Amino acid sequence: ISDAGLTGIDLERPAIEIWNEQQTFSLDMLQGLQELQISGCFKVTDLALKTCFKLVELREINLSHCVNITDEGIEAMVLNCPSLEVMDLSDCHLLNDRAIELISKHLIRLKGLKLLRLPLLTAESIYAILTNCKLLKNINLRGCHKLPRDTTTLLGKLKSLRNLPKY
């Protein structure tokens, strides 16, 4: 799966050829979509997130191992997918504190966040989550080595968390 496959832009061949009609499809045509799993699709970039992630009913997304996604793509997605409640962005190595700040500010329904092995996250991400994610029940930050040692203590201030992770 790539940007072309999700957006319908620049496909070598149209997705459907019937008689004299040619059609391509974009992900944003799936208006009722509630869950999307595209883990490991390393050819998905910010272009797809900016172009076709306009899914107002999307509740859960797994973009883990999509290594070419940055905070620019996350910004477009959180503004256009306001119903997101569960996100997995593990191993998206280009994501930084700004991405987490955007997620925490714009996704007010967020209940689950998986951010394993994101090397650019610092204490700023934790403070953004504490400030904005009042409904968050589950979080996983294992392998984010720039986080402060007192991350568990800080997250303990978030009363909505079900299980306090230990790092």
PDB file of C-alpha atoms in Angstrom:
ATOM      1  CA  ILE A   1       0.000   0.000   0.000  1.00  0.00           C
ATOM      2  CA  SER A   2       1.326   3.420  -0.944  1.00  0.00           C
ATOM      3  CA  ASP A   3       0.185   7.023  -1.258  1.00  0.00           C
ATOM      4  CA  ALA A   4      -0.979   6.257  -4.789  1.00  0.00           C
ATOM      5  CA  GLY A   5      -3.091   3.334  -3.599  1.00  0.00           C
ATOM      6  CA  LEU A   6      -4.758   5.362  -0.836  1.00  0.00           C
ATOM      7  CA  THR A   7      -5.295   8.573  -2.784  1.00  0.00           C
ATOM      8  CA  GLY A   8      -5.847   7.294  -6.320  1.00  0.00           C
ATOM      9  CA  ILE A   9      -3.285   9.847  -7.501  1.00  0.00           C
ATOM     10  CA  ASP A  10      -0.657   8.785 -10.061  1.00  0.00           C
ATOM     11  CA  LEU A  11      -1.682   5.160 -10.333  1.00  0.00           C
ATOM     12  CA  GLU A  12      -0.029   3.384 -13.239  1.00  0.00           C
ATOM     13  CA  ARG A  13      -3.383   1.899 -14.190  1.00  0.00           C
ATOM     14  CA  PRO A  14      -6.914   2.865 -13.150  1.00  0.00           C
ATOM     15  CA  ALA A  15      -8.316   0.683 -10.391  1.00  0.00           C
ATOM     16  CA  ILE A  16     -11.310  -0.265 -12.544  1.00  0.00           C
ATOM     17  CA  GLU A  17     -11.616  -0.424 -16.313  1.00  0.00           C
ATOM     18  CA  ILE A  18     -15.087  -1.337 -17.558  1.00  0.00           C
ATOM     19  CA  TRP A  19     -15.988  -0.715 -21.183  1.00  0.00           C
ATOM     20  CA  ASN A  20     -14.796   2.819 -21.883  1.00  0.00           C
ATOM     21  CA  GLU A  21     -14.892   3.987 -18.286  1.00  0.00           C
ATOM     22  CA  GLN A  22     -11.844   4.250 -16.057  1.00  0.00           C
ATOM     23  CA  GLN A  23     -12.026   4.968 -12.339  1.00  0.00           C
ATOM     24  CA  THR A  24      -9.647   5.389  -9.460  1.00  0.00           C
ATOM     25  CA  PHE A  25     -10.610   5.486  -5.815  1.00  0.00           C
ATOM     26  CA  SER A  26      -9.497   7.492  -2.839  1.00  0.00           C
ATOM     27  CA  LEU A  27      -9.735   6.443   0.771  1.00  0.00           C
ATOM     28  CA  ASP A  28     -11.835   9.494   1.601  1.00  0.00           C
ATOM     29  CA  MET A  29     -14.681   8.017  -0.484  1.00  0.00           C
ATOM     30  CA  LEU A  30     -15.253   5.548   2.386  1.00  0.00           C
ATOM     31  CA  GLN A  31     -17.221   8.018   4.481  1.00  0.00           C
ATOM     32  CA  GLY A  32     -18.519   5.469   7.016  1.00  0.00           C
ATOM     33  CA  LEU A  33     -15.091   3.951   7.712  1.00  0.00           C
ATOM     34  CA  GLN A  34     -14.545   3.514  11.466  1.00  0.00           C
ATOM     35  CA  GLU A  35     -11.350   1.456  11.688  1.00  0.00           C
ATOM     36  CA  LEU A  36      -8.245   1.485   9.512  1.00  0.00           C
ATOM     37  CA  GLN A  37      -5.228  -0.833   9.848  1.00  0.00           C
ATOM     38  CA  ILE A  38      -2.319   0.047   7.559  1.00  0.00           C
ATOM     39  CA  SER A  39       0.565  -0.969   9.784  1.00  0.00           C
ATOM     40  CA  GLY A  40       3.901  -1.452   8.059  1.00  0.00           C
ATOM     41  CA  CYS A  41       3.055   0.457   4.900  1.00  0.00           C
ATOM     42  CA  PHE A  42       6.365   2.266   4.570  1.00  0.00           C
ATOM     43  CA  LYS A  43       5.320   3.881   1.277  1.00  0.00           C
ATOM     44  CA  VAL A  44       2.541   5.836   2.997  1.00  0.00           C
ATOM     45  CA  THR A  45       3.662   9.416   3.602  1.00  0.00           C
ATOM     46  CA  ASP A  46       2.232  12.767   4.665  1.00  0.00           C
ATOM     47  CA  LEU A  47       0.769  13.128   1.163  1.00  0.00           C
ATOM     48  CA  ALA A  48      -1.840  10.448   1.893  1.00  0.00           C
ATOM     49  CA  LEU A  49      -2.637  11.891   5.329  1.00  0.00           C
ATOM     50  CA  LYS A  50      -3.090  15.380   3.864  1.00  0.00           C
ATOM     51  CA  THR A  51      -5.021  14.305   0.772  1.00  0.00           C
ATOM     52  CA  CYS A  52      -7.431  11.562   1.711  1.00  0.00           C
ATOM     53  CA  PHE A  53      -7.694  11.264   5.475  1.00  0.00           C
ATOM     54  CA  LYS A  54     -10.944  13.199   5.713  1.00  0.00           C
ATOM     55  CA  LEU A  55     -12.888  10.560   7.580  1.00  0.00           C
ATOM     56  CA  VAL A  56     -15.139  12.130  10.191  1.00  0.00           C
ATOM     57  CA  GLU A  57     -16.387   8.761  11.500  1.00  0.00           C
ATOM     58  CA  LEU A  58     -12.943   7.113  11.826  1.00  0.00           C
ATOM     59  CA  ARG A  59     -12.524   5.955  15.441  1.00  0.00           C
ATOM     60  CA  GLU A  60      -9.425   3.749  15.328  1.00  0.00           C
ATOM     61  CA  ILE A  61      -6.245   3.877  13.250  1.00  0.00           C
ATOM     62  CA  ASN A  62      -3.063   1.819  13.205  1.00  0.00           C
ATOM     63  CA  LEU A  63      -0.206   3.541  11.379  1.00  0.00           C
ATOM     64  CA  SER A  64       2.557   1.691  13.206  1.00  0.00           C
ATOM     65  CA  HIS A  65       5.738   1.173  11.181  1.00  0.00           C
ATOM     66  CA  CYS A  66       4.675   3.821   8.635  1.00  0.00           C
ATOM     67  CA  VAL A  67       8.128   5.346   8.864  1.00  0.00           C
ATOM     68  CA  ASN A  68       7.610   8.267   6.472  1.00  0.00           C
ATOM     69  CA  ILE A  69       4.890  10.035   8.438  1.00  0.00           C
ATOM     70  CA  THR A  70       5.760  13.350  10.129  1.00  0.00           C
ATOM     71  CA  ASP A  71       3.979  15.914  12.266  1.00  0.00           C
ATOM     72  CA  GLU A  72       2.719  17.631   9.078  1.00  0.00           C
ATOM     73  CA  GLY A  73       0.693  14.582   8.110  1.00  0.00           C
ATOM     74  CA  ILE A  74      -0.503  14.094  11.682  1.00  0.00           C
ATOM     75  CA  GLU A  75      -1.724  17.700  11.733  1.00  0.00           C
ATOM     76  CA  ALA A  76      -3.891  17.174   8.654  1.00  0.00           C
ATOM     77  CA  MET A  77      -5.221  13.874   9.965  1.00  0.00           C
ATOM     78  CA  VAL A  78      -6.231  15.122  13.422  1.00  0.00           C
ATOM     79  CA  LEU A  79      -7.995  18.131  11.916  1.00  0.00           C
ATOM     80  CA  ASN A  80      -9.920  15.981   9.430  1.00  0.00           C
ATOM     81  CA  CYS A  81     -10.604  12.893  11.581  1.00  0.00           C
ATOM     82  CA  PRO A  82     -12.079  14.384  14.774  1.00  0.00           C
ATOM     83  CA  SER A  83     -13.674  11.140  16.025  1.00  0.00           C
ATOM     84  CA  LEU A  84     -10.418   9.250  16.524  1.00  0.00           C
ATOM     85  CA  GLU A  85     -10.341   7.449  19.883  1.00  0.00           C
ATOM     86  CA  VAL A  86      -7.525   4.902  19.448  1.00  0.00           C
ATOM     87  CA  MET A  87      -4.202   5.415  17.664  1.00  0.00           C
ATOM     88  CA  ASP A  88      -1.118   3.272  17.187  1.00  0.00           C
ATOM     89  CA  LEU A  89       1.856   5.243  15.890  1.00  0.00           C
ATOM     90  CA  SER A  90       4.567   2.868  17.098  1.00  0.00           C
ATOM     91  CA  ASP A  91       7.851   2.923  15.197  1.00  0.00           C
ATOM     92  CA  CYS A  92       6.933   6.067  13.229  1.00  0.00           C
ATOM     93  CA  HIS A  93      10.436   7.352  13.923  1.00  0.00           C
ATOM     94  CA  LEU A  94       9.943  10.844  12.472  1.00  0.00           C
ATOM     95  CA  LEU A  95       7.167  11.781  14.897  1.00  0.00           C
ATOM     96  CA  ASN A  96       8.138  14.386  17.467  1.00  0.00           C
ATOM     97  CA  ASP A  97       6.676  16.345  20.379  1.00  0.00           C
ATOM     98  CA  ARG A  98       4.734  18.604  18.013  1.00  0.00           C
ATOM     99  CA  ALA A  99       2.877  15.571  16.620  1.00  0.00           C
ATOM    100  CA  ILE A 100       1.864  14.479  20.120  1.00  0.00           C
ATOM    101  CA  GLU A 101       0.816  18.020  20.996  1.00  0.00           C
ATOM    102  CA  LEU A 102      -1.423  18.153  17.897  1.00  0.00           C
ATOM    103  CA  ILE A 103      -2.943  14.774  18.721  1.00  0.00           C
ATOM    104  CA  SER A 104      -3.608  15.714  22.334  1.00  0.00           C
ATOM    105  CA  LYS A 105      -5.138  19.106  21.502  1.00  0.00           C
ATOM    106  CA  HIS A 106      -7.384  18.093  18.634  1.00  0.00           C
ATOM    107  CA  LEU A 107      -8.518  14.561  19.468  1.00  0.00           C
ATOM    108  CA  ILE A 108     -10.683  15.238  22.503  1.00  0.00           C
ATOM    109  CA  ARG A 109     -12.175  11.708  22.424  1.00  0.00           C
ATOM    110  CA  LEU A 110      -8.772   9.978  22.583  1.00  0.00           C
ATOM    111  CA  LYS A 111      -8.868   6.899  24.831  1.00  0.00           C
ATOM    112  CA  GLY A 112      -5.928   4.794  23.626  1.00  0.00           C
ATOM    113  CA  LEU A 113      -2.486   5.826  22.431  1.00  0.00           C
ATOM    114  CA  LYS A 114       0.355   3.468  21.507  1.00  0.00           C
ATOM    115  CA  LEU A 115       3.677   5.222  20.882  1.00  0.00           C
ATOM    116  CA  LEU A 116       6.330   2.519  21.122  1.00  0.00           C
ATOM    117  CA  ARG A 117       9.911   3.289  20.105  1.00  0.00           C
ATOM    118  CA  LEU A 118       9.552   6.951  19.097  1.00  0.00           C
ATOM    119  CA  PRO A 119      13.068   8.314  19.642  1.00  0.00           C
ATOM    120  CA  LEU A 120      12.199  12.017  19.297  1.00  0.00           C
ATOM    121  CA  LEU A 121       9.620  12.235  22.101  1.00  0.00           C
ATOM    122  CA  THR A 122      10.605  14.183  25.212  1.00  0.00           C
ATOM    123  CA  ALA A 123       8.932  15.434  28.380  1.00  0.00           C
ATOM    124  CA  GLU A 124       7.007  17.958  26.258  1.00  0.00           C
ATOM    125  CA  SER A 125       4.900  15.089  24.905  1.00  0.00           C
ATOM    126  CA  ILE A 126       4.059  13.933  28.419  1.00  0.00           C
ATOM    127  CA  TYR A 127       3.024  17.451  29.457  1.00  0.00           C
ATOM    128  CA  ALA A 128       0.808  17.802  26.368  1.00  0.00           C
ATOM    129  CA  ILE A 129      -0.883  14.479  27.160  1.00  0.00           C
ATOM    130  CA  LEU A 130      -1.399  15.464  30.812  1.00  0.00           C
ATOM    131  CA  THR A 131      -2.852  18.819  29.837  1.00  0.00           C
ATOM    132  CA  ASN A 132      -5.186  17.713  27.070  1.00  0.00           C
ATOM    133  CA  CYS A 133      -6.030  13.986  27.196  1.00  0.00           C
ATOM    134  CA  LYS A 134      -8.657  13.887  29.917  1.00  0.00           C
ATOM    135  CA  LEU A 135     -10.327  10.674  28.646  1.00  0.00           C
ATOM    136  CA  LEU A 136      -7.153   8.664  27.969  1.00  0.00           C
ATOM    137  CA  LYS A 137      -7.445   5.148  29.421  1.00  0.00           C
ATOM    138  CA  ASN A 138      -4.469   3.337  27.853  1.00  0.00           C
ATOM    139  CA  ILE A 139      -1.035   4.561  26.847  1.00  0.00           C
ATOM    140  CA  ASN A 140       2.146   2.736  25.904  1.00  0.00           C
ATOM    141  CA  LEU A 141       5.395   4.668  25.588  1.00  0.00           C
ATOM    142  CA  ARG A 142       7.943   1.843  25.857  1.00  0.00           C
ATOM    143  CA  GLY A 143      11.189   2.463  24.034  1.00  0.00           C
ATOM    144  CA  CYS A 144      10.861   6.263  23.956  1.00  0.00           C
ATOM    145  CA  HIS A 145      14.301   6.792  25.439  1.00  0.00           C
ATOM    146  CA  LYS A 146      14.263  10.593  25.681  1.00  0.00           C
ATOM    147  CA  LEU A 147      11.302  10.596  28.075  1.00  0.00           C
ATOM    148  CA  PRO A 148      12.139  11.576  31.652  1.00  0.00           C
ATOM    149  CA  ARG A 149      12.700   8.917  34.288  1.00  0.00           C
ATOM    150  CA  ASP A 150       9.667  10.123  36.226  1.00  0.00           C
ATOM    151  CA  THR A 151       7.275   9.503  33.299  1.00  0.00           C
ATOM    152  CA  THR A 152       5.314   6.927  35.310  1.00  0.00           C
ATOM    153  CA  THR A 153       4.911   9.375  38.196  1.00  0.00           C
ATOM    154  CA  LEU A 154       3.824  12.141  35.835  1.00  0.00           C
ATOM    155  CA  LEU A 155       1.272   9.909  34.098  1.00  0.00           C
ATOM    156  CA  GLY A 156      -0.073   8.953  37.531  1.00  0.00           C
ATOM    157  CA  LYS A 157      -1.629  12.431  37.623  1.00  0.00           C
ATOM    158  CA  LEU A 158      -3.928  11.426  34.768  1.00  0.00           C
ATOM    159  CA  LYS A 159      -6.912  10.016  36.657  1.00  0.00           C
ATOM    160  CA  SER A 160      -8.536   8.413  33.603  1.00  0.00           C
ATOM    161  CA  LEU A 161      -5.688   5.901  33.007  1.00  0.00           C
ATOM    162  CA  ARG A 162      -6.723   2.298  33.752  1.00  0.00           C
ATOM    163  CA  ASN A 163      -3.287   0.806  34.207  1.00  0.00           C
ATOM    164  CA  LEU A 164      -0.325   2.947  35.079  1.00  0.00           C
ATOM    165  CA  PRO A 165       2.534   1.902  32.790  1.00  0.00           C
ATOM    166  CA  LYS A 166       5.995   1.365  34.247  1.00  0.00           C
ATOM    167  CA  TYR A 167       8.988   2.601  32.277  1.00  0.00           C
TER     168      TYR A 167
END
